[in-house]
XYZ file of C-alpha atoms in Angstrom:
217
model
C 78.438 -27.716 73.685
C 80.168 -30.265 72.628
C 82.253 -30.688 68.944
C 79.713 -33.366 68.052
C 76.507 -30.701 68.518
C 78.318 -27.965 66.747
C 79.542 -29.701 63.706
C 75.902 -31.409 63.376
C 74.123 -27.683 64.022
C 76.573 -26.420 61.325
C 75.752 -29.264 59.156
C 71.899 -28.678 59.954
C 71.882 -24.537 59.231
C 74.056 -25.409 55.801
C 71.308 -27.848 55.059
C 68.700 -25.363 55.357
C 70.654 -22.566 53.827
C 71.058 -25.020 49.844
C 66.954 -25.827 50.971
C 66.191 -22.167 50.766
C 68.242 -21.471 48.140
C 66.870 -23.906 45.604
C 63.442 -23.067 46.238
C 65.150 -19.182 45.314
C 66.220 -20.707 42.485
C 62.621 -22.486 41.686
C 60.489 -19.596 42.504
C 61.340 -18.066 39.411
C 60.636 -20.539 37.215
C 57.037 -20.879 38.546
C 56.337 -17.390 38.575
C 57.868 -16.626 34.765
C 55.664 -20.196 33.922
C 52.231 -18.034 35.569
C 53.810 -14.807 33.410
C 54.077 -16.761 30.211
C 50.757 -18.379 31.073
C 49.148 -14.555 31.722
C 50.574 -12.909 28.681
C 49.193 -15.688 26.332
C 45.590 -15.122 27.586
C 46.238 -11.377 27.033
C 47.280 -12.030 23.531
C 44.511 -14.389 23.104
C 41.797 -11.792 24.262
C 43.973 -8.550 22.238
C 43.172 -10.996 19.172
C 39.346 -11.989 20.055
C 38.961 -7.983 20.454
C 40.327 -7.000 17.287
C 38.303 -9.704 15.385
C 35.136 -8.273 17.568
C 36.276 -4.447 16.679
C 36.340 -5.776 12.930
C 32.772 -7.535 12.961
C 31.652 -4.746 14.872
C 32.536 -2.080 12.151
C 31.223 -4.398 9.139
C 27.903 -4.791 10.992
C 27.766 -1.104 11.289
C 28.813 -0.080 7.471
C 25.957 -2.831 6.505
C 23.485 -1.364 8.691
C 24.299 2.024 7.501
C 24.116 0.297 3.956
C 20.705 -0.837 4.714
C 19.183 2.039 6.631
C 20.653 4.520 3.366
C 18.462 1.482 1.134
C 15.700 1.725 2.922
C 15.428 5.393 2.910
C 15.748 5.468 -0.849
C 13.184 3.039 -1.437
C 10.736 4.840 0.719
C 11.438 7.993 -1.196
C 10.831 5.932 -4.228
C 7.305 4.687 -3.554
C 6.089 7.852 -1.980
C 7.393 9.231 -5.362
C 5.737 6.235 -7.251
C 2.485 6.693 -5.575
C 2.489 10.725 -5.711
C 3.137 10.099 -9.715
C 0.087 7.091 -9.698
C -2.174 10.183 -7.956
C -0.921 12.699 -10.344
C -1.493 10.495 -13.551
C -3.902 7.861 -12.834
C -6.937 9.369 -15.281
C -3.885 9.844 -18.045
C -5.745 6.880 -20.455
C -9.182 8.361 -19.752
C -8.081 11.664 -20.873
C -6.501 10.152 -23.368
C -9.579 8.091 -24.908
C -11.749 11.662 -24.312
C -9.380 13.246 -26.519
C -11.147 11.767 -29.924
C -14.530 13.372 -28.250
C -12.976 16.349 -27.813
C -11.487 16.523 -31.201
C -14.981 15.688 -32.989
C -16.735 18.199 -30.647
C -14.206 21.738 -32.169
C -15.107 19.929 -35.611
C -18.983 19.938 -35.152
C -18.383 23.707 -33.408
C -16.485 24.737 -36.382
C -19.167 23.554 -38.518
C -22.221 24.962 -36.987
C -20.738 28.398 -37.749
C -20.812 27.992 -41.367
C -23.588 25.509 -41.464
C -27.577 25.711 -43.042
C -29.067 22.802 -41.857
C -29.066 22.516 -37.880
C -30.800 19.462 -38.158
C -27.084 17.796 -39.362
C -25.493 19.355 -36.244
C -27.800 18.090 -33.971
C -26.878 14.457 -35.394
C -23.485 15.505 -35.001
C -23.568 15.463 -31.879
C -25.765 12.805 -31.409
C -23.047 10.675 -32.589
C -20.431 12.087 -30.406
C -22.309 11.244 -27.914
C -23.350 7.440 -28.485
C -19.122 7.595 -29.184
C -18.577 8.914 -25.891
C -21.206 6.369 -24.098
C -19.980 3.720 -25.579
C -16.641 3.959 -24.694
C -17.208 4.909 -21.127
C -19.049 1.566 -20.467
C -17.469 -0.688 -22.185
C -13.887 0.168 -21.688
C -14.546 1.482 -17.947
C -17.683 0.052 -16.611
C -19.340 3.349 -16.587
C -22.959 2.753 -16.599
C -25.664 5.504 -16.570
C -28.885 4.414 -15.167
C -32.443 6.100 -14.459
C -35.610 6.362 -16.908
C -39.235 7.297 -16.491
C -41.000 4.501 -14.755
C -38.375 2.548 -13.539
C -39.166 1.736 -9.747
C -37.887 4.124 -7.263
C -35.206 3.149 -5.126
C -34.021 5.621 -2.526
C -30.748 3.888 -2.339
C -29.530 4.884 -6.006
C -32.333 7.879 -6.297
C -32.315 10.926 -4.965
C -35.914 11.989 -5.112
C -36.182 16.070 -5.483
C -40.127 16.100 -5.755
C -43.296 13.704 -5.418
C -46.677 13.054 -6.376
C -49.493 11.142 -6.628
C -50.398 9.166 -9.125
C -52.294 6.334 -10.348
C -49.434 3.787 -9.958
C -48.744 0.558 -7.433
C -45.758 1.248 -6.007
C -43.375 4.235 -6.404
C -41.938 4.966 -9.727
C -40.056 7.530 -11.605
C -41.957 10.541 -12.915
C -39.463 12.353 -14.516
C -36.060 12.312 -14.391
C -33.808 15.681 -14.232
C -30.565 14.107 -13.962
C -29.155 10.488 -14.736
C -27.591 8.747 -12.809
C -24.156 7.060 -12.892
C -22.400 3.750 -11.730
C -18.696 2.969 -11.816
C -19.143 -0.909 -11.763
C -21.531 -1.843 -8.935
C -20.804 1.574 -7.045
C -22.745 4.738 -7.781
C -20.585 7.946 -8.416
C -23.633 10.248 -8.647
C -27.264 9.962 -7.506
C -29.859 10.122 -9.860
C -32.225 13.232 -9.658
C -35.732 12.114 -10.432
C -39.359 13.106 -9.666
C -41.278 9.962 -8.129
C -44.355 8.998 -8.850
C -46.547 7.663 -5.118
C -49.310 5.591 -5.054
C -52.479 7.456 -4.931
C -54.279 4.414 -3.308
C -56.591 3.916 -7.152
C -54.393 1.208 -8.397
C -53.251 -2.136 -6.466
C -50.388 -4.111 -6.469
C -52.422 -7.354 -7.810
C -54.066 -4.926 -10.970
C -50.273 -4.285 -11.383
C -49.499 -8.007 -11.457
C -52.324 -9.030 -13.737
C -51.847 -6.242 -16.445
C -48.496 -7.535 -16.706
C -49.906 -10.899 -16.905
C -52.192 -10.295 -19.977
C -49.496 -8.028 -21.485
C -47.161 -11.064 -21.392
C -50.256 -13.256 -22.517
C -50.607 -10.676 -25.720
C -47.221 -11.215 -26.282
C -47.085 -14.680 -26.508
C -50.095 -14.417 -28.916
């Protein structure tokens, strides 16, 4: 080989040997760039999971918060409507409690009294008291007197008979009964007068008719 070949092969391999070792050199660079690059992500997500861990804890205390709220207002109105059971006739009681009182003052008097015929009106007036107040301060009506027309659906008939009448009626009636507004609370107990077949619906309807006609007179 000649000196030409050798010094241009030497020239060649020293070229090569300053290529590789700047791209030595380089390779570092890159890879600390891809490093720096890496740990900043990392740093990013460390700081999106800490903010997460944070939310995730206040979400948690206010549920807890809200679930301990909850619970405490459901005790509440389970208390609320236990006491609304427990109390709800307190202001009827309340308004019975002047009936009550007049009733030990007419007892106390009977026992030293000479004339029954004031007890009895005693009582009477307790009574119309005690009426009174149950309709008009809570609708309590009491319904049912001798020859009002049967109705099964607010009478509870506990004996018949015939009768000279038109239509069914009320005979007698052994126990009133009672309507809380439009709603019955207790059946009436009546006897009931049936038709016997001697009187008709239109002698019914014309009596009326002259009775109305006297009346007018």
């Amino acid at each position: 080989m000649s000196e030409e070949v050798k010094e241009e092969t030497t020239e060649a391999q020293e070229d090569a040997e300053k290529m590789e070792a700047a791209e030595e050199q380089e390779a570092p660079e890159e890879v600390k760039s891809e490093l720096d690059v890496a740990n900043a992500k990392v740093e990013e997500l460390q700081v999106q999971i800490e903010e997460l861990t944070k939310a995730n804890a206040e979400l948690k205390d206010q549920v807890l918060r809200k679930t301990a709220d909850f619970d405490n207002y459901r005790k509440r109105m389970i208390q609320e409507k236990q006491d609304a059971f427990d109390y709800a006739n307190t202001n009827l009681l309340k308004d019975l409690l002047d009936s009550l009182d007049n009733f030990d003052r007419t007892v106390e008097a009977a026992s030293s009294a000479t004339d029954p015929k004031s007890i009895a009106e005693g009582v009477t007036m307790i009574n119309k008291s005690l009426v009174s107040m149950l309709e008009n301060k809570y609708n309590l009506v009491a319904y049912g007197q001798v020859g009002d027309a049967f109705n099964p659906d607010i009478h509870e008939a506990i004996g018949t008979s015939e009768d000279p009448v038109a239509e069914p009626v009320l005979k007698a009636v052994y126990l009133k009964g009672y309507k809380l507004k439009d709603r019955v609370i207790r059946y009436a107990k009546v006897m009931v007068s049936n038709p016997d077949g001697t009187v008709k619906a239109d002698d019914k309807q014309d009596e009326s008719a002259d009775a109305g006609s006297e009346t007018d007179n």
